[in-house]
Amino acid sequence: MSIQSITSLSIRTVAADQNHHLWNNNGTWWLHCTLHLSDHTKTRLRASLGTPDLSVARDRRDDALAHLQLQARAG
């Protein structure tokens, strides 16, 4: 899947939930979100953040979502 096929990136956040889009799989944190594509379909994105440290995972999630947002604007 090409990131450039994303029409828009809608990031839902809950102020009280600092762990939104994070999922702990056997001690390693993962990013989990849904991308809405230009052909009116959607796909789930799951990517390992490669760390057992929640603080590092939050930073990596934020970086990944910022990167996806830039790609959506460029595409």
mmCIF file with all atom_site columns, N, CA and C in Angstrom:
data_model
loop_
_atom_site.group_PDB
_atom_site.id
_atom_site.type_symbol
_atom_site.label_atom_id
_atom_site.label_alt_id
_atom_site.label_comp_id
_atom_site.label_asym_id
_atom_site.label_entity_id
_atom_site.label_seq_id
_atom_site.pdbx_PDB_ins_code
_atom_site.Cartn_x
_atom_site.Cartn_y
_atom_site.Cartn_z
_atom_site.occupancy
_atom_site.B_iso_or_equiv
_atom_site.pdbx_formal_charge
_atom_site.auth_seq_id
_atom_site.auth_comp_id
_atom_site.auth_asym_id
_atom_site.auth_atom_id
_atom_site.pdbx_PDB_model_num
ATOM 1   N N  . MET A 1 1  ? 0.834   -1.174 0.000  1.00 0.00 ? 1  MET A N  1
ATOM 2   C CA . MET A 1 1  ? 0.000   0.000  0.000  1.00 0.00 ? 1  MET A CA 1
ATOM 3   C C  . MET A 1 1  ? 0.876   1.233  0.000  1.00 0.00 ? 1  MET A C  1
ATOM 4   N N  . SER A 1 2  ? 0.541   2.158  -0.813 1.00 0.00 ? 2  SER A N  1
ATOM 5   C CA . SER A 1 2  ? 1.279   3.414  -0.873 1.00 0.00 ? 2  SER A CA 1
ATOM 6   C C  . SER A 1 2  ? 0.684   4.404  0.107  1.00 0.00 ? 2  SER A C  1
ATOM 7   N N  . ILE A 1 3  ? 1.527   5.000  0.907  1.00 0.00 ? 3  ILE A N  1
ATOM 8   C CA . ILE A 1 3  ? 1.077   6.021  1.845  1.00 0.00 ? 3  ILE A CA 1
ATOM 9   C C  . ILE A 1 3  ? 0.480   7.188  1.077  1.00 0.00 ? 3  ILE A C  1
ATOM 10  N N  . GLN A 1 4  ? 0.918   7.414  -0.146 1.00 0.00 ? 4  GLN A N  1
ATOM 11  C CA . GLN A 1 4  ? 0.420   8.531  -0.931 1.00 0.00 ? 4  GLN A CA 1
ATOM 12  C C  . GLN A 1 4  ? -1.034  8.353  -1.332 1.00 0.00 ? 4  GLN A C  1
ATOM 13  N N  . SER A 1 5  ? -1.606  7.164  -1.151 1.00 0.00 ? 5  SER A N  1
ATOM 14  C CA . SER A 1 5  ? -3.002  6.951  -1.489 1.00 0.00 ? 5  SER A CA 1
ATOM 15  C C  . SER A 1 5  ? -3.940  7.357  -0.363 1.00 0.00 ? 5  SER A C  1
ATOM 16  N N  . ILE A 1 6  ? -3.388  7.870  0.731  1.00 0.00 ? 6  ILE A N  1
ATOM 17  C CA . ILE A 1 6  ? -4.210  8.343  1.833  1.00 0.00 ? 6  ILE A CA 1
ATOM 18  C C  . ILE A 1 6  ? -4.825  9.675  1.440  1.00 0.00 ? 6  ILE A C  1
ATOM 19  N N  . THR A 1 7  ? -6.146  9.766  1.515  1.00 0.00 ? 7  THR A N  1
ATOM 20  C CA . THR A 1 7  ? -6.814  11.021 1.223  1.00 0.00 ? 7  THR A CA 1
ATOM 21  C C  . THR A 1 7  ? -6.663  11.981 2.379  1.00 0.00 ? 7  THR A C  1
ATOM 22  N N  . SER A 1 8  ? -6.922  11.482 3.571  1.00 0.00 ? 8  SER A N  1
ATOM 23  C CA . SER A 1 8  ? -6.786  12.319 4.750  1.00 0.00 ? 8  SER A CA 1
ATOM 24  C C  . SER A 1 8  ? -6.425  11.439 5.927  1.00 0.00 ? 8  SER A C  1
ATOM 25  N N  . LEU A 1 9  ? -5.823  12.050 6.898  1.00 0.00 ? 9  LEU A N  1
ATOM 26  C CA . LEU A 1 9  ? -5.471  11.337 8.108  1.00 0.00 ? 9  LEU A CA 1
ATOM 27  C C  . LEU A 1 9  ? -6.232  11.987 9.246  1.00 0.00 ? 9  LEU A C  1
ATOM 28  N N  . SER A 1 10 ? -7.106  11.219 9.850  1.00 0.00 ? 10 SER A N  1
ATOM 29  C CA . SER A 1 10 ? -7.880  11.712 10.971 1.00 0.00 ? 10 SER A CA 1
ATOM 30  C C  . SER A 1 10 ? -7.387  11.006 12.219 1.00 0.00 ? 10 SER A C  1
ATOM 31  N N  . ILE A 1 11 ? -6.793  11.770 13.105 1.00 0.00 ? 11 ILE A N  1
ATOM 32  C CA . ILE A 1 11 ? -6.232  11.192 14.316 1.00 0.00 ? 11 ILE A CA 1
ATOM 33  C C  . ILE A 1 11 ? -7.160  11.521 15.473 1.00 0.00 ? 11 ILE A C  1
ATOM 34  N N  . ARG A 1 12 ? -7.778  10.491 16.011 1.00 0.00 ? 12 ARG A N  1
ATOM 35  C CA . ARG A 1 12 ? -8.654  10.673 17.146 1.00 0.00 ? 12 ARG A CA 1
ATOM 36  C C  . ARG A 1 12 ? -7.831  10.516 18.418 1.00 0.00 ? 12 ARG A C  1
ATOM 37  N N  . THR A 1 13 ? -7.956  11.480 19.277 1.00 0.00 ? 13 THR A N  1
ATOM 38  C CA . THR A 1 13 ? -7.247  11.392 20.541 1.00 0.00 ? 13 THR A CA 1
ATOM 39  C C  . THR A 1 13 ? -8.208  11.686 21.678 1.00 0.00 ? 13 THR A C  1
ATOM 40  N N  . VAL A 1 14 ? -7.951  11.072 22.785 1.00 0.00 ? 14 VAL A N  1
ATOM 41  C CA . VAL A 1 14 ? -8.695  11.321 24.002 1.00 0.00 ? 14 VAL A CA 1
ATOM 42  C C  . VAL A 1 14 ? -7.689  11.910 24.984 1.00 0.00 ? 14 VAL A C  1
ATOM 43  N N  . ALA A 1 15 ? -7.940  13.130 25.424 1.00 0.00 ? 15 ALA A N  1
ATOM 44  C CA . ALA A 1 15 ? -6.961  13.829 26.267 1.00 0.00 ? 15 ALA A CA 1
ATOM 45  C C  . ALA A 1 15 ? -6.547  13.010 27.483 1.00 0.00 ? 15 ALA A C  1
ATOM 46  N N  . ALA A 1 16 ? -7.465  12.269 28.044 1.00 0.00 ? 16 ALA A N  1
ATOM 47  C CA . ALA A 1 16 ? -7.163  11.490 29.244 1.00 0.00 ? 16 ALA A CA 1
ATOM 48  C C  . ALA A 1 16 ? -6.420  10.193 28.929 1.00 0.00 ? 16 ALA A C  1
ATOM 49  N N  . ASP A 1 17 ? -6.368  9.814  27.656 1.00 0.00 ? 17 ASP A N  1
ATOM 50  C CA . ASP A 1 17 ? -5.740  8.545  27.272 1.00 0.00 ? 17 ASP A CA 1
ATOM 51  C C  . ASP A 1 17 ? -4.453  8.808  26.495 1.00 0.00 ? 17 ASP A C  1
ATOM 52  N N  . GLN A 1 18 ? -3.336  8.856  27.219 1.00 0.00 ? 18 GLN A N  1
ATOM 53  C CA . GLN A 1 18 ? -2.045  9.105  26.579 1.00 0.00 ? 18 GLN A CA 1
ATOM 54  C C  . GLN A 1 18 ? -1.563  7.909  25.763 1.00 0.00 ? 18 GLN A C  1
ATOM 55  N N  . ASN A 1 19 ? -2.243  6.783  25.887 1.00 0.00 ? 19 ASN A N  1
ATOM 56  C CA . ASN A 1 19 ? -1.813  5.567  25.204 1.00 0.00 ? 19 ASN A CA 1
ATOM 57  C C  . ASN A 1 19 ? -2.674  5.230  23.991 1.00 0.00 ? 19 ASN A C  1
ATOM 58  N N  . HIS A 1 20 ? -3.429  6.213  23.496 1.00 0.00 ? 20 HIS A N  1
ATOM 59  C CA . HIS A 1 20 ? -4.279  5.980  22.333 1.00 0.00 ? 20 HIS A CA 1
ATOM 60  C C  . HIS A 1 20 ? -3.412  5.570  21.144 1.00 0.00 ? 20 HIS A C  1
ATOM 61  N N  . HIS A 1 21 ? -3.849  4.602  20.393 1.00 0.00 ? 21 HIS A N  1
ATOM 62  C CA . HIS A 1 21 ? -3.141  4.025  19.244 1.00 0.00 ? 21 HIS A CA 1
ATOM 63  C C  . HIS A 1 21 ? -1.970  3.134  19.661 1.00 0.00 ? 21 HIS A C  1
ATOM 64  N N  . LEU A 1 22 ? -1.810  2.869  20.944 1.00 0.00 ? 22 LEU A N  1
ATOM 65  C CA . LEU A 1 22 ? -0.729  1.994  21.409 1.00 0.00 ? 22 LEU A CA 1
ATOM 66  C C  . LEU A 1 22 ? -1.304  0.666  21.876 1.00 0.00 ? 22 LEU A C  1
ATOM 67  N N  . TRP A 1 23 ? -0.549  -0.390 21.628 1.00 0.00 ? 23 TRP A N  1
ATOM 68  C CA . TRP A 1 23 ? -0.969  -1.731 21.983 1.00 0.00 ? 23 TRP A CA 1
ATOM 69  C C  . TRP A 1 23 ? 0.272   -2.499 22.432 1.00 0.00 ? 23 TRP A C  1
ATOM 70  N N  . ASN A 1 24 ? 0.188   -3.109 23.607 1.00 0.00 ? 24 ASN A N  1
ATOM 71  C CA . ASN A 1 24 ? 1.312   -3.870 24.141 1.00 0.00 ? 24 ASN A CA 1
ATOM 72  C C  . ASN A 1 24 ? 1.135   -5.338 23.768 1.00 0.00 ? 24 ASN A C  1
ATOM 73  N N  . ASN A 1 25 ? 2.065   -5.843 22.985 1.00 0.00 ? 25 ASN A N  1
ATOM 74  C CA . ASN A 1 25 ? 2.025   -7.233 22.543 1.00 0.00 ? 25 ASN A CA 1
ATOM 75  C C  . ASN A 1 25 ? 3.225   -7.960 23.141 1.00 0.00 ? 25 ASN A C  1
ATOM 76  N N  . ASN A 1 26 ? 2.981   -8.699 24.217 1.00 0.00 ? 26 ASN A N  1
ATOM 77  C CA . ASN A 1 26 ? 4.026   -9.481 24.876 1.00 0.00 ? 26 ASN A CA 1
ATOM 78  C C  . ASN A 1 26 ? 5.244   -8.640 25.256 1.00 0.00 ? 26 ASN A C  1
ATOM 79  N N  . GLY A 1 27 ? 4.994   -7.440 25.755 1.00 0.00 ? 27 GLY A N  1
ATOM 80  C CA . GLY A 1 27 ? 6.082   -6.604 26.255 1.00 0.00 ? 27 GLY A CA 1
ATOM 81  C C  . GLY A 1 27 ? 6.651   -5.609 25.274 1.00 0.00 ? 27 GLY A C  1
ATOM 82  N N  . THR A 1 28 ? 6.221   -5.656 24.008 1.00 0.00 ? 28 THR A N  1
ATOM 83  C CA . THR A 1 28 ? 6.683   -4.698 23.005 1.00 0.00 ? 28 THR A CA 1
ATOM 84  C C  . THR A 1 28 ? 5.501   -3.845 22.576 1.00 0.00 ? 28 THR A C  1
ATOM 85  N N  . TRP A 1 29 ? 5.708   -2.535 22.542 1.00 0.00 ? 29 TRP A N  1
ATOM 86  C CA . TRP A 1 29 ? 4.638   -1.626 22.157 1.00 0.00 ? 29 TRP A CA 1
ATOM 87  C C  . TRP A 1 29 ? 4.519   -1.524 20.645 1.00 0.00 ? 29 TRP A C  1
ATOM 88  N N  . TRP A 1 30 ? 3.272   -1.472 20.176 1.00 0.00 ? 30 TRP A N  1
ATOM 89  C CA . TRP A 1 30 ? 2.938   -1.370 18.759 1.00 0.00 ? 30 TRP A CA 1
ATOM 90  C C  . TRP A 1 30 ? 2.042   -0.172 18.521 1.00 0.00 ? 30 TRP A C  1
ATOM 91  N N  . LEU A 1 31 ? 2.128   0.388  17.332 1.00 0.00 ? 31 LEU A N  1
ATOM 92  C CA . LEU A 1 31 ? 1.216   1.420  16.851 1.00 0.00 ? 31 LEU A CA 1
ATOM 93  C C  . LEU A 1 31 ? 0.096   0.722  16.103 1.00 0.00 ? 31 LEU A C  1
ATOM 94  N N  . HIS A 1 32 ? -1.135  1.119  16.361 1.00 0.00 ? 32 HIS A N  1
ATOM 95  C CA . HIS A 1 32 ? -2.285  0.535  15.681 1.00 0.00 ? 32 HIS A CA 1
ATOM 96  C C  . HIS A 1 32 ? -3.243  1.659  15.318 1.00 0.00 ? 32 HIS A C  1
ATOM 97  N N  . CYS A 1 33 ? -3.492  1.852  14.020 1.00 0.00 ? 33 CYS A N  1
ATOM 98  C CA . CYS A 1 33 ? -4.449  2.875  13.588 1.00 0.00 ? 33 CYS A CA 1
ATOM 99  C C  . CYS A 1 33 ? -5.086  2.454  12.276 1.00 0.00 ? 33 CYS A C  1
ATOM 100 N N  . THR A 1 34 ? -6.096  3.176  11.853 1.00 0.00 ? 34 THR A N  1
ATOM 101 C CA . THR A 1 34 ? -6.805  2.895  10.609 1.00 0.00 ? 34 THR A CA 1
ATOM 102 C C  . THR A 1 34 ? -6.576  4.041  9.640  1.00 0.00 ? 34 THR A C  1
ATOM 103 N N  . LEU A 1 35 ? -6.204  3.697  8.415  1.00 0.00 ? 35 LEU A N  1
ATOM 104 C CA . LEU A 1 35 ? -5.984  4.689  7.368  1.00 0.00 ? 35 LEU A CA 1
ATOM 105 C C  . LEU A 1 35 ? -7.161  4.646  6.402  1.00 0.00 ? 35 LEU A C  1
ATOM 106 N N  . HIS A 1 36 ? -7.701  5.817  6.080  1.00 0.00 ? 36 HIS A N  1
ATOM 107 C CA . HIS A 1 36 ? -8.788  5.930  5.109  1.00 0.00 ? 36 HIS A CA 1
ATOM 108 C C  . HIS A 1 36 ? -8.170  6.339  3.773  1.00 0.00 ? 36 HIS A C  1
ATOM 109 N N  . LEU A 1 37 ? -8.376  5.517  2.759  1.00 0.00 ? 37 LEU A N  1
ATOM 110 C CA . LEU A 1 37 ? -7.691  5.681  1.482  1.00 0.00 ? 37 LEU A CA 1
ATOM 111 C C  . LEU A 1 37 ? -8.535  6.427  0.467  1.00 0.00 ? 37 LEU A C  1
ATOM 112 N N  . SER A 1 38 ? -7.888  6.893  -0.593 1.00 0.00 ? 38 SER A N  1
ATOM 113 C CA . SER A 1 38 ? -8.552  7.700  -1.610 1.00 0.00 ? 38 SER A CA 1
ATOM 114 C C  . SER A 1 38 ? -9.608  6.930  -2.397 1.00 0.00 ? 38 SER A C  1
ATOM 115 N N  . ASP A 1 39 ? -9.534  5.601  -2.394 1.00 0.00 ? 39 ASP A N  1
ATOM 116 C CA . ASP A 1 39 ? -10.541 4.808  -3.115 1.00 0.00 ? 39 ASP A CA 1
ATOM 117 C C  . ASP A 1 39 ? -11.722 4.438  -2.211 1.00 0.00 ? 39 ASP A C  1
ATOM 118 N N  . HIS A 1 40 ? -11.888 5.164  -1.120 1.00 0.00 ? 40 HIS A N  1
ATOM 119 C CA . HIS A 1 40 ? -12.999 5.005  -0.166 1.00 0.00 ? 40 HIS A CA 1
ATOM 120 C C  . HIS A 1 40 ? -12.958 3.669  0.565  1.00 0.00 ? 40 HIS A C  1
ATOM 121 N N  . THR A 1 41 ? -11.776 3.111  0.699  1.00 0.00 ? 41 THR A N  1
ATOM 122 C CA . THR A 1 41 ? -11.588 1.919  1.520  1.00 0.00 ? 41 THR A CA 1
ATOM 123 C C  . THR A 1 41 ? -10.733 2.318  2.715  1.00 0.00 ? 41 THR A C  1
ATOM 124 N N  . LYS A 1 42 ? -10.540 1.386  3.595  1.00 0.00 ? 42 LYS A N  1
ATOM 125 C CA . LYS A 1 42 ? -9.676  1.660  4.731  1.00 0.00 ? 42 LYS A CA 1
ATOM 126 C C  . LYS A 1 42 ? -8.803  0.452  4.994  1.00 0.00 ? 42 LYS A C  1
ATOM 127 N N  . THR A 1 43 ? -7.709  0.697  5.644  1.00 0.00 ? 43 THR A N  1
ATOM 128 C CA . THR A 1 43 ? -6.789  -0.378 5.991  1.00 0.00 ? 43 THR A CA 1
ATOM 129 C C  . THR A 1 43 ? -6.229  -0.120 7.383  1.00 0.00 ? 43 THR A C  1
ATOM 130 N N  . ARG A 1 44 ? -5.986  -1.189 8.087  1.00 0.00 ? 44 ARG A N  1
ATOM 131 C CA . ARG A 1 44 ? -5.397  -1.067 9.410  1.00 0.00 ? 44 ARG A CA 1
ATOM 132 C C  . ARG A 1 44 ? -3.883  -1.055 9.289  1.00 0.00 ? 44 ARG A C  1
ATOM 133 N N  . LEU A 1 45 ? -3.285  -0.174 10.036 1.00 0.00 ? 45 LEU A N  1
ATOM 134 C CA . LEU A 1 45 ? -1.831  -0.101 10.091 1.00 0.00 ? 45 LEU A CA 1
ATOM 135 C C  . LEU A 1 45 ? -1.398  -0.561 11.469 1.00 0.00 ? 45 LEU A C  1
ATOM 136 N N  . ARG A 1 46 ? -0.557  -1.561 11.491 1.00 0.00 ? 46 ARG A N  1
ATOM 137 C CA . ARG A 1 46 ? 0.036   -2.036 12.736 1.00 0.00 ? 46 ARG A CA 1
ATOM 138 C C  . ARG A 1 46 ? 1.536   -2.094 12.520 1.00 0.00 ? 46 ARG A C  1
ATOM 139 N N  . ALA A 1 47 ? 2.260   -1.427 13.412 1.00 0.00 ? 47 ALA A N  1
ATOM 140 C CA . ALA A 1 47 ? 3.716   -1.387 13.276 1.00 0.00 ? 47 ALA A CA 1
ATOM 141 C C  . ALA A 1 47 ? 4.352   -1.469 14.649 1.00 0.00 ? 47 ALA A C  1
ATOM 142 N N  . SER A 1 48 ? 5.358   -2.324 14.767 1.00 0.00 ? 48 SER A N  1
ATOM 143 C CA . SER A 1 48 ? 6.077   -2.434 16.025 1.00 0.00 ? 48 SER A CA 1
ATOM 144 C C  . SER A 1 48 ? 6.858   -1.161 16.275 1.00 0.00 ? 48 SER A C  1
ATOM 145 N N  . LEU A 1 49 ? 6.794   -0.675 17.493 1.00 0.00 ? 49 LEU A N  1
ATOM 146 C CA . LEU A 1 49 ? 7.575   0.483  17.883 1.00 0.00 ? 49 LEU A CA 1
ATOM 147 C C  . LEU A 1 49 ? 8.914   0.051  18.472 1.00 0.00 ? 49 LEU A C  1
ATOM 148 N N  . GLY A 1 50 ? 9.106   -1.248 18.594 1.00 0.00 ? 50 GLY A N  1
ATOM 149 C CA . GLY A 1 50 ? 10.401  -1.814 18.954 1.00 0.00 ? 50 GLY A CA 1
ATOM 150 C C  . GLY A 1 50 ? 10.914  -1.470 20.335 1.00 0.00 ? 50 GLY A C  1
ATOM 151 N N  . THR A 1 51 ? 10.018  -1.255 21.281 1.00 0.00 ? 51 THR A N  1
ATOM 152 C CA . THR A 1 51 ? 10.471  -0.906 22.621 1.00 0.00 ? 51 THR A CA 1
ATOM 153 C C  . THR A 1 51 ? 9.501   -1.430 23.679 1.00 0.00 ? 51 THR A C  1
ATOM 154 N N  . PRO A 1 52 ? 10.042  -1.811 24.824 1.00 0.00 ? 52 PRO A N  1
ATOM 155 C CA . PRO A 1 52 ? 9.180   -2.169 25.952 1.00 0.00 ? 52 PRO A CA 1
ATOM 156 C C  . PRO A 1 52 ? 8.877   -0.955 26.834 1.00 0.00 ? 52 PRO A C  1
ATOM 157 N N  . ASP A 1 53 ? 9.512   0.174  26.534 1.00 0.00 ? 53 ASP A N  1
ATOM 158 C CA . ASP A 1 53 ? 9.385   1.390  27.341 1.00 0.00 ? 53 ASP A CA 1
ATOM 159 C C  . ASP A 1 53 ? 8.208   2.232  26.836 1.00 0.00 ? 53 ASP A C  1
ATOM 160 N N  . LEU A 1 54 ? 7.208   2.440  27.686 1.00 0.00 ? 54 LEU A N  1
ATOM 161 C CA . LEU A 1 54 ? 6.003   3.165  27.289 1.00 0.00 ? 54 LEU A CA 1
ATOM 162 C C  . LEU A 1 54 ? 6.307   4.599  26.883 1.00 0.00 ? 54 LEU A C  1
ATOM 163 N N  . SER A 1 55 ? 7.190   5.263  27.574 1.00 0.00 ? 55 SER A N  1
ATOM 164 C CA . SER A 1 55 ? 7.541   6.647  27.252 1.00 0.00 ? 55 SER A CA 1
ATOM 165 C C  . SER A 1 55 ? 8.168   6.749  25.858 1.00 0.00 ? 55 SER A C  1
ATOM 166 N N  . VAL A 1 56 ? 9.063   5.837  25.549 1.00 0.00 ? 56 VAL A N  1
ATOM 167 C CA . VAL A 1 56 ? 9.690   5.800  24.222 1.00 0.00 ? 56 VAL A CA 1
ATOM 168 C C  . VAL A 1 56 ? 8.638   5.471  23.166 1.00 0.00 ? 56 VAL A C  1
ATOM 169 N N  . ALA A 1 57 ? 7.740   4.548  23.480 1.00 0.00 ? 57 ALA A N  1
ATOM 170 C CA . ALA A 1 57 ? 6.682   4.168  22.547 1.00 0.00 ? 57 ALA A CA 1
ATOM 171 C C  . ALA A 1 57 ? 5.784   5.358  22.215 1.00 0.00 ? 57 ALA A C  1
ATOM 172 N N  . ARG A 1 58 ? 5.456   6.160  23.218 1.00 0.00 ? 58 ARG A N  1
ATOM 173 C CA . ARG A 1 58 ? 4.624   7.342  22.962 1.00 0.00 ? 58 ARG A CA 1
ATOM 174 C C  . ARG A 1 58 ? 5.330   8.309  22.020 1.00 0.00 ? 58 ARG A C  1
ATOM 175 N N  . ASP A 1 59 ? 6.614   8.531  22.237 1.00 0.00 ? 59 ASP A N  1
ATOM 176 C CA . ASP A 1 59 ? 7.381   9.421  21.357 1.00 0.00 ? 59 ASP A CA 1
ATOM 177 C C  . ASP A 1 59 ? 7.427   8.875  19.931 1.00 0.00 ? 59 ASP A C  1
ATOM 178 N N  . ARG A 1 60 ? 7.674   7.578  19.794 1.00 0.00 ? 60 ARG A N  1
ATOM 179 C CA . ARG A 1 60 ? 7.743   6.968  18.460 1.00 0.00 ? 60 ARG A CA 1
ATOM 180 C C  . ARG A 1 60 ? 6.387   6.984  17.774 1.00 0.00 ? 60 ARG A C  1
ATOM 181 N N  . ARG A 1 61 ? 5.307   6.780  18.543 1.00 0.00 ? 61 ARG A N  1
ATOM 182 C CA . ARG A 1 61 ? 3.949   6.863  17.981 1.00 0.00 ? 61 ARG A CA 1
ATOM 183 C C  . ARG A 1 61 ? 3.704   8.265  17.450 1.00 0.00 ? 61 ARG A C  1
ATOM 184 N N  . ASP A 1 62 ? 4.044   9.259  18.245 1.00 0.00 ? 62 ASP A N  1
ATOM 185 C CA . ASP A 1 62 ? 3.823   10.642 17.830 1.00 0.00 ? 62 ASP A CA 1
ATOM 186 C C  . ASP A 1 62 ? 4.612   10.967 16.565 1.00 0.00 ? 62 ASP A C  1
ATOM 187 N N  . ASP A 1 63 ? 5.844   10.501 16.488 1.00 0.00 ? 63 ASP A N  1
ATOM 188 C CA . ASP A 1 63 ? 6.668   10.713 15.289 1.00 0.00 ? 63 ASP A CA 1
ATOM 189 C C  . ASP A 1 63 ? 6.056   10.021 14.077 1.00 0.00 ? 63 ASP A C  1
ATOM 190 N N  . ALA A 1 64 ? 5.600   8.786  14.253 1.00 0.00 ? 64 ALA A N  1
ATOM 191 C CA . ALA A 1 64 ? 5.016   8.025  13.151 1.00 0.00 ? 64 ALA A CA 1
ATOM 192 C C  . ALA A 1 64 ? 3.730   8.689  12.650 1.00 0.00 ? 64 ALA A C  1
ATOM 193 N N  . LEU A 1 65 ? 2.882   9.137  13.560 1.00 0.00 ? 65 LEU A N  1
ATOM 194 C CA . LEU A 1 65 ? 1.637   9.785  13.148 1.00 0.00 ? 65 LEU A CA 1
ATOM 195 C C  . LEU A 1 65 ? 1.916   11.126 12.464 1.00 0.00 ? 65 LEU A C  1
ATOM 196 N N  . ALA A 1 66 ? 2.908   11.848 12.936 1.00 0.00 ? 66 ALA A N  1
ATOM 197 C CA . ALA A 1 66 ? 3.287   13.110 12.282 1.00 0.00 ? 66 ALA A CA 1
ATOM 198 C C  . ALA A 1 66 ? 3.795   12.839 10.869 1.00 0.00 ? 66 ALA A C  1
ATOM 199 N N  . HIS A 1 67 ? 4.573   11.780 10.699 1.00 0.00 ? 67 HIS A N  1
ATOM 200 C CA . HIS A 1 67 ? 5.075   11.406 9.377  1.00 0.00 ? 67 HIS A CA 1
ATOM 201 C C  . HIS A 1 67 ? 3.918   11.028 8.447  1.00 0.00 ? 67 HIS A C  1
ATOM 202 N N  . LEU A 1 68 ? 2.969   10.250 8.946  1.00 0.00 ? 68 LEU A N  1
ATOM 203 C CA . LEU A 1 68 ? 1.811   9.877  8.138  1.00 0.00 ? 68 LEU A CA 1
ATOM 204 C C  . LEU A 1 68 ? 0.999   11.102 7.740  1.00 0.00 ? 68 LEU A C  1
ATOM 205 N N  . GLN A 1 69 ? 0.875   12.054 8.645  1.00 0.00 ? 69 GLN A N  1
ATOM 206 C CA . GLN A 1 69 ? 0.130   13.262 8.346  1.00 0.00 ? 69 GLN A CA 1
ATOM 207 C C  . GLN A 1 69 ? 0.822   14.067 7.243  1.00 0.00 ? 69 GLN A C  1
ATOM 208 N N  . LEU A 1 70 ? 2.138   14.147 7.285  1.00 0.00 ? 70 LEU A N  1
ATOM 209 C CA . LEU A 1 70 ? 2.879   14.828 6.228  1.00 0.00 ? 70 LEU A CA 1
ATOM 210 C C  . LEU A 1 70 ? 2.698   14.121 4.877  1.00 0.00 ? 70 LEU A C  1
ATOM 211 N N  . GLN A 1 71 ? 2.729   12.794 4.903  1.00 0.00 ? 71 GLN A N  1
ATOM 212 C CA . GLN A 1 71 ? 2.537   12.025 3.671  1.00 0.00 ? 71 GLN A CA 1
ATOM 213 C C  . GLN A 1 71 ? 1.149   12.232 3.100  1.00 0.00 ? 71 GLN A C  1
ATOM 214 N N  . ALA A 1 72 ? 0.146   12.322 3.957  1.00 0.00 ? 72 ALA A N  1
ATOM 215 C CA . ALA A 1 72 ? -1.227  12.532 3.498  1.00 0.00 ? 72 ALA A CA 1
ATOM 216 C C  . ALA A 1 72 ? -1.370  13.902 2.844  1.00 0.00 ? 72 ALA A C  1
ATOM 217 N N  . ARG A 1 73 ? -0.718  14.908 3.404  1.00 0.00 ? 73 ARG A N  1
ATOM 218 C CA . ARG A 1 73 ? -0.780  16.257 2.829  1.00 0.00 ? 73 ARG A CA 1
ATOM 219 C C  . ARG A 1 73 ? -0.062  16.325 1.486  1.00 0.00 ? 73 ARG A C  1
ATOM 220 N N  . ALA A 1 74 ? 1.031   15.587 1.374  1.00 0.00 ? 74 ALA A N  1
ATOM 221 C CA . ALA A 1 74 ? 1.825   15.616 0.126  1.00 0.00 ? 74 ALA A CA 1
ATOM 222 C C  . ALA A 1 74 ? 1.140   14.827 -0.988 1.00 0.00 ? 74 ALA A C  1
ATOM 223 N N  . GLY A 1 75 ? 0.358   13.808 -0.605 1.00 0.00 ? 75 GLY A N  1
ATOM 224 C CA . GLY A 1 75 ? -0.237  12.933 -1.608 1.00 0.00 ? 75 GLY A CA 1
ATOM 225 C C  . GLY A 1 75 ? -1.529  13.434 -2.071 1.00 0.00 ? 75 GLY A C  1
#
